Coordinates of C-alpha atoms in Angstrom, one line a residue:
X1 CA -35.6 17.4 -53.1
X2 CA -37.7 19.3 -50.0
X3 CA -39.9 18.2 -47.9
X4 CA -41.7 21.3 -47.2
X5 CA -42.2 23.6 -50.2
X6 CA -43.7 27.3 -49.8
X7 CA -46.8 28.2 -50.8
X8 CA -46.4 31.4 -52.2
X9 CA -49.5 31.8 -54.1
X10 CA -52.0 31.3 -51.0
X11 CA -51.0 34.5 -49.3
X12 CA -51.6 36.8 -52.1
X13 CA -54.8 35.0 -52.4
X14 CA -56.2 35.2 -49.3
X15 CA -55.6 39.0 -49.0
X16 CA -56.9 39.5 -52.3
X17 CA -59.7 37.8 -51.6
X18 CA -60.7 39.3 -48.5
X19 CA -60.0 42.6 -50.1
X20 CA -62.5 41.7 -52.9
X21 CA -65.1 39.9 -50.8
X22 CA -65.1 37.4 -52.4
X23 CA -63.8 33.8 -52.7
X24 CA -63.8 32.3 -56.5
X25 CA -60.4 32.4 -57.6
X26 CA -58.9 31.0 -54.2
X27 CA -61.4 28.3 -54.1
X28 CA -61.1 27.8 -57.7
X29 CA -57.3 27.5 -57.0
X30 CA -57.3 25.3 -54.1
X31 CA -59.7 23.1 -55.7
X32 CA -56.5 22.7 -58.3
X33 CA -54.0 22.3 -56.1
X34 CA -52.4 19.0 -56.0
X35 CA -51.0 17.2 -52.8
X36 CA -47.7 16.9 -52.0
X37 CA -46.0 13.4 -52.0
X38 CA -45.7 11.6 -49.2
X39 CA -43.5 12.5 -46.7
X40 CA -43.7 16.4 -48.3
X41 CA -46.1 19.1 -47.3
X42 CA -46.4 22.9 -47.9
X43 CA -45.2 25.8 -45.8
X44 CA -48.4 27.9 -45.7
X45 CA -47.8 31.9 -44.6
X46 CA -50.1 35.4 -45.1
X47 CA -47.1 37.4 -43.9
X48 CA -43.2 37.7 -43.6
X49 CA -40.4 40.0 -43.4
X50 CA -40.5 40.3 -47.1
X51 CA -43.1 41.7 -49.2
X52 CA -46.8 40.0 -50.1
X53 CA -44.9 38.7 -53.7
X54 CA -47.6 39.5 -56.7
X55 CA -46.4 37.3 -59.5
X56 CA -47.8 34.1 -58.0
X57 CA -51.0 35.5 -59.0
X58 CA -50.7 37.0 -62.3
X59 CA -52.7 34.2 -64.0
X60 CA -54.9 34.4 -61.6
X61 CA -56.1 38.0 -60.7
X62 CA -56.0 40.5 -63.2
X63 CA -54.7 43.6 -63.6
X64 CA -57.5 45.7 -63.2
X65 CA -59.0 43.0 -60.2
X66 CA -55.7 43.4 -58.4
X67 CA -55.3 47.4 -58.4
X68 CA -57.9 47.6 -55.2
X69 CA -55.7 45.4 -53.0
X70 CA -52.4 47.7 -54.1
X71 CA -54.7 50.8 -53.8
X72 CA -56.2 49.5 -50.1
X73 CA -52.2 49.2 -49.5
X74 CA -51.0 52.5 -50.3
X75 CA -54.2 54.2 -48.4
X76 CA -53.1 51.8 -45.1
X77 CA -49.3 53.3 -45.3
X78 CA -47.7 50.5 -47.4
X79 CA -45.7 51.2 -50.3
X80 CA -45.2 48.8 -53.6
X81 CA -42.6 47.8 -56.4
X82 CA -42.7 46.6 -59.6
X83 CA -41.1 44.9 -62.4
X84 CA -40.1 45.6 -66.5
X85 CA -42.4 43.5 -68.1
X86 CA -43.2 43.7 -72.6
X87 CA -46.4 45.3 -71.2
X88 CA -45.3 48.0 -69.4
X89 CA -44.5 47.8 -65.8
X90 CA -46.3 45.2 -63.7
X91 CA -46.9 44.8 -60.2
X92 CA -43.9 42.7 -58.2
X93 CA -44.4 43.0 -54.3
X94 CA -46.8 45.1 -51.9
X95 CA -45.2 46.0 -48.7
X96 CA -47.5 47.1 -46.2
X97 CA -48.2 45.9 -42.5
X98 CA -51.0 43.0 -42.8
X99 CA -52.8 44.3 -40.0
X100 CA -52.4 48.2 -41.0
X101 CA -54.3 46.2 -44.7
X102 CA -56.9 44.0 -43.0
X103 CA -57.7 45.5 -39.5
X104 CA -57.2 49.3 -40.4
X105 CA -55.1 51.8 -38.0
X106 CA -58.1 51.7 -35.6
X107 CA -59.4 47.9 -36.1
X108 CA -62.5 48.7 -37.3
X109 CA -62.5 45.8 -39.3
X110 CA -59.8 43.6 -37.2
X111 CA -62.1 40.5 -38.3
X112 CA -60.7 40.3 -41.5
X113 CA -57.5 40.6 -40.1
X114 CA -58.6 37.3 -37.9
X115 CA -60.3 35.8 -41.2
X116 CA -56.9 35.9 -42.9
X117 CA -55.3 33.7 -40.0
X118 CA -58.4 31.5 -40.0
X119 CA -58.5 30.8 -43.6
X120 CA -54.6 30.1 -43.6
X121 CA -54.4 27.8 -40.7
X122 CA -57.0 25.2 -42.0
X123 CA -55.3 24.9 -45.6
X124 CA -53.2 21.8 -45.7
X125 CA -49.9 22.3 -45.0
X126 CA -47.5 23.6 -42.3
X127 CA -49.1 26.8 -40.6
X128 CA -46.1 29.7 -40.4
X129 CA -47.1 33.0 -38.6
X130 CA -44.9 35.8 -38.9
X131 CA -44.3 37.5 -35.7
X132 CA -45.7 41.1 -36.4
X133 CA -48.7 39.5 -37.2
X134 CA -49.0 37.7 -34.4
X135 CA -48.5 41.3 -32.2
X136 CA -50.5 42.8 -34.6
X137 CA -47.7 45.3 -35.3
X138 CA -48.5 49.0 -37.5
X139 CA -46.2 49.7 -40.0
X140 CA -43.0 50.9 -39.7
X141 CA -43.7 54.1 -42.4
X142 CA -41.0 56.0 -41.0
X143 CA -38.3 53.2 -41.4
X144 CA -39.2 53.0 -44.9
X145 CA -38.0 56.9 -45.8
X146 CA -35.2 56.2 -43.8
X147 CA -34.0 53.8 -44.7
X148 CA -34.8 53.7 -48.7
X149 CA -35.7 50.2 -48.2
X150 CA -39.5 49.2 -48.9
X151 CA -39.1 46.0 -47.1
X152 CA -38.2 47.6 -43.6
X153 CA -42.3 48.3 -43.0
X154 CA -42.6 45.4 -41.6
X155 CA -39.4 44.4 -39.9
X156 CA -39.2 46.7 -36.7
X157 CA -37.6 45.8 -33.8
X158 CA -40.3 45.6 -31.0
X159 CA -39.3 45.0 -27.1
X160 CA -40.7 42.8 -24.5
X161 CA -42.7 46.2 -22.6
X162 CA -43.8 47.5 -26.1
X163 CA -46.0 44.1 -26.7
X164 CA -46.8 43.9 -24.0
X165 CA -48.5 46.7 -23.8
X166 CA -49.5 46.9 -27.5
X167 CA -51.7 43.5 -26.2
X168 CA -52.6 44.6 -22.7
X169 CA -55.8 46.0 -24.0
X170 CA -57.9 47.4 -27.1
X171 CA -58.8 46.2 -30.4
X172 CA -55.5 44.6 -30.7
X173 CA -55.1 42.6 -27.4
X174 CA -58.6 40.8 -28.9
X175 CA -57.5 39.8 -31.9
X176 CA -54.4 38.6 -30.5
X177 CA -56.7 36.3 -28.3
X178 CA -58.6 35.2 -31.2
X179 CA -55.9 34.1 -33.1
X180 CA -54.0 32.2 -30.3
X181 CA -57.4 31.0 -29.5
X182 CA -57.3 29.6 -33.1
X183 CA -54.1 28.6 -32.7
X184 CA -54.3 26.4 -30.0
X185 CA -57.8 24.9 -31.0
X186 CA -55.9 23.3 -34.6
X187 CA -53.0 21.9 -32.3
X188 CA -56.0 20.1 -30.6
X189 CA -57.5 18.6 -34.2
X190 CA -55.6 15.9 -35.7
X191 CA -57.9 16.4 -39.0
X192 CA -55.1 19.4 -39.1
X193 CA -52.3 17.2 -39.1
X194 CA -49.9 18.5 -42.7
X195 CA -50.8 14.7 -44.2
X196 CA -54.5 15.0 -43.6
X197 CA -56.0 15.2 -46.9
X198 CA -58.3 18.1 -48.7
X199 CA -61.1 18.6 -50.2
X200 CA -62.4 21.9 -51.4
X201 CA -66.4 22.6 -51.7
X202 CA -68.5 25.6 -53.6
X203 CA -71.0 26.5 -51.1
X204 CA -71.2 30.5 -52.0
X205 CA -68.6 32.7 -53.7
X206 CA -68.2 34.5 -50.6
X207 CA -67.4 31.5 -48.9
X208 CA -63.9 29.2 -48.4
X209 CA -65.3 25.8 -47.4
X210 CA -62.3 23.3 -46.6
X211 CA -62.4 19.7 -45.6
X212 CA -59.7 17.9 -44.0
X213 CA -59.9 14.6 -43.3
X214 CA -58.0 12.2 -41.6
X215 CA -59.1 8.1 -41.4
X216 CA -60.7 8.7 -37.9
X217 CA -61.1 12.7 -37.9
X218 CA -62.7 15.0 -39.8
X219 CA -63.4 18.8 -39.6
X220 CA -64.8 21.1 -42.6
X221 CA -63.7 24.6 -42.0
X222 CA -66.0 27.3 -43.3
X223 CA -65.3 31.0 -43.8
X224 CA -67.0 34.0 -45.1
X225 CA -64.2 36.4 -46.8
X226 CA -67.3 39.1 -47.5
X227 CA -68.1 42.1 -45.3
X228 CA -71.7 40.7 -45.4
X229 CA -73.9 38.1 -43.8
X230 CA -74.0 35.3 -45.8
X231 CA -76.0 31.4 -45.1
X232 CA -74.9 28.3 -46.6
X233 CA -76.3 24.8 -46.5
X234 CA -73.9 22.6 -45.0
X235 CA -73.5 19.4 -46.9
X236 CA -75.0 16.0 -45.9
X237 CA -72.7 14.0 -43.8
X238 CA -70.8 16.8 -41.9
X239 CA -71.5 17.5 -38.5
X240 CA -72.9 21.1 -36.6
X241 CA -70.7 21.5 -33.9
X242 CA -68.8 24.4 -34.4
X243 CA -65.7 24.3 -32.5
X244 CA -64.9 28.3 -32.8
X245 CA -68.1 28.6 -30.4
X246 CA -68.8 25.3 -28.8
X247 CA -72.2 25.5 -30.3
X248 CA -74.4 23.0 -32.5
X249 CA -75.3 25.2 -35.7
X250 CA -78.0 24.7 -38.1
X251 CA -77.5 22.7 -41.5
X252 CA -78.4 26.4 -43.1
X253 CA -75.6 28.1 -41.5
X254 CA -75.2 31.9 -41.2
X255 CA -72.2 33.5 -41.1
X256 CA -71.4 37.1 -40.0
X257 CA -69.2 39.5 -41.8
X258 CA -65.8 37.3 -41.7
X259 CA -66.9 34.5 -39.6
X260 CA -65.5 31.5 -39.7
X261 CA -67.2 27.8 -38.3
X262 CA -64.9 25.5 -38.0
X263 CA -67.5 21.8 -37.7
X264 CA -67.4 18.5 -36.6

């Protein structure tokens, strides 16, 4: 009855995981996932003017594995809701700004912020990137008390000067870069294409390791979600040109703190 269908577990996911530092339940997860039919794909998203929804992950994550991410939320200005459950009240919807989560107020750690974009954009599916992410937009804390309305954190209205010069220089003009950069390196890779099959691989539980595949095109799209170093082996029959630096990498690849290698 669609032909593109959210994906409302992956965003959740991805965050989670790069809160945690680790990647086992969203590899475990994708590795699950089942293609679309033909002609169908998914609309894939780590951000919106709504709320990062919880539920999706409730049989994934648990309770006490989720409370850093709403913790890590609350200390970066966000606020969250939640939901009457036999239990006792569970978690429903974080609403924070994902940069103000992943980068911090003063971007010392914007390459998670990047990672998140990086992981997202080589899952199969239909990349959607919701504009305050894309200009890297703080929080809107004071909207929030105004308002009464959780949601309005991250649905301010930003003019044509102010983003302009939120991205004329600093720690947010780069990442802005690096994700357009990303951005217009997939459009280049029909291995990308929403039909180009999947395949997910456990190098390292730190690591995402994606293959997409097309019959002519390939790419396997690596990424570390941890805040340290971490070397994989890259699997026979891949290639070691990584396309994020236009440099031929070893078959023991090591990647930084958040780095991603996207190989052909």
């Amino acid at each position: 009855e669609a032909h593109v269908v959210y994906n409302f577990t992956l965003a959740p996911l991805i965050v989670w995981s790069l809160i945690a530092g680790h990647a086992q339940a969203l590899t475990s997860w994708l590795g699950r996932l089942e293609s679309p039919p033909p002609g169908c794909t998914f609309l894939n998203f780590i951000a919106s003017h709504d709320g990062l929804g919880l539920r999706p992950i409730e049989d994934l994550i648990s309770p006490a594995e989720l409370q850093p991410m709403i913790d890590a939320a609350v200390i970066a200005g966000g606020v969250f809701s939640e939901y009457s459950a036999p239990g006792g009240p569970r978690p429903y919807e974080l609403n924070v700004s994902l940069a103000d989560l992943l980068a911090g107020s003063d971007g010392a750690t914007a390459g998670r912020f990047v990672a998140a974009h990086a992981v997202m954009l080589a899952v199969q599916g239909i990349p959607a990137l919701y504009v305050h992410s894309m200009l890297v937009s703080p929080g809107e804390v004071d909207a929030v008390a105004a308002s009464g309305d959780n949601r309005a954190i991250n649905r301010g209205q930003v003019t044509v000067d102010q983003a302009n010069s939120r991205l004329a220089s600093g720690w947010r003009a780069d990442v802005f870069r690096e994700i357009t950069g990303l951005i217009r390196l997939r459009r280049r890779l029909p291995a990308f294409a929403p039909e180009a099959a999947q395949t997910i691989h456990v190098l390292d539980n730190r690591v995402v390791a994606i293959e997409r595949r097309t019959t002519s095109d390939m790419v396997f799209a690596v990424h570390n979600v941890s805040d340290q170093a971490v070397t994989v082996t890259v699997p026979d029959g891949f290639g070691l040109h990584d396309l994020l630096t236009d440099r031929r990498v070893d078959q023991e690849l090591t990647l930084g703190p958040w780095q991603a290698a996207w190989l052909v």
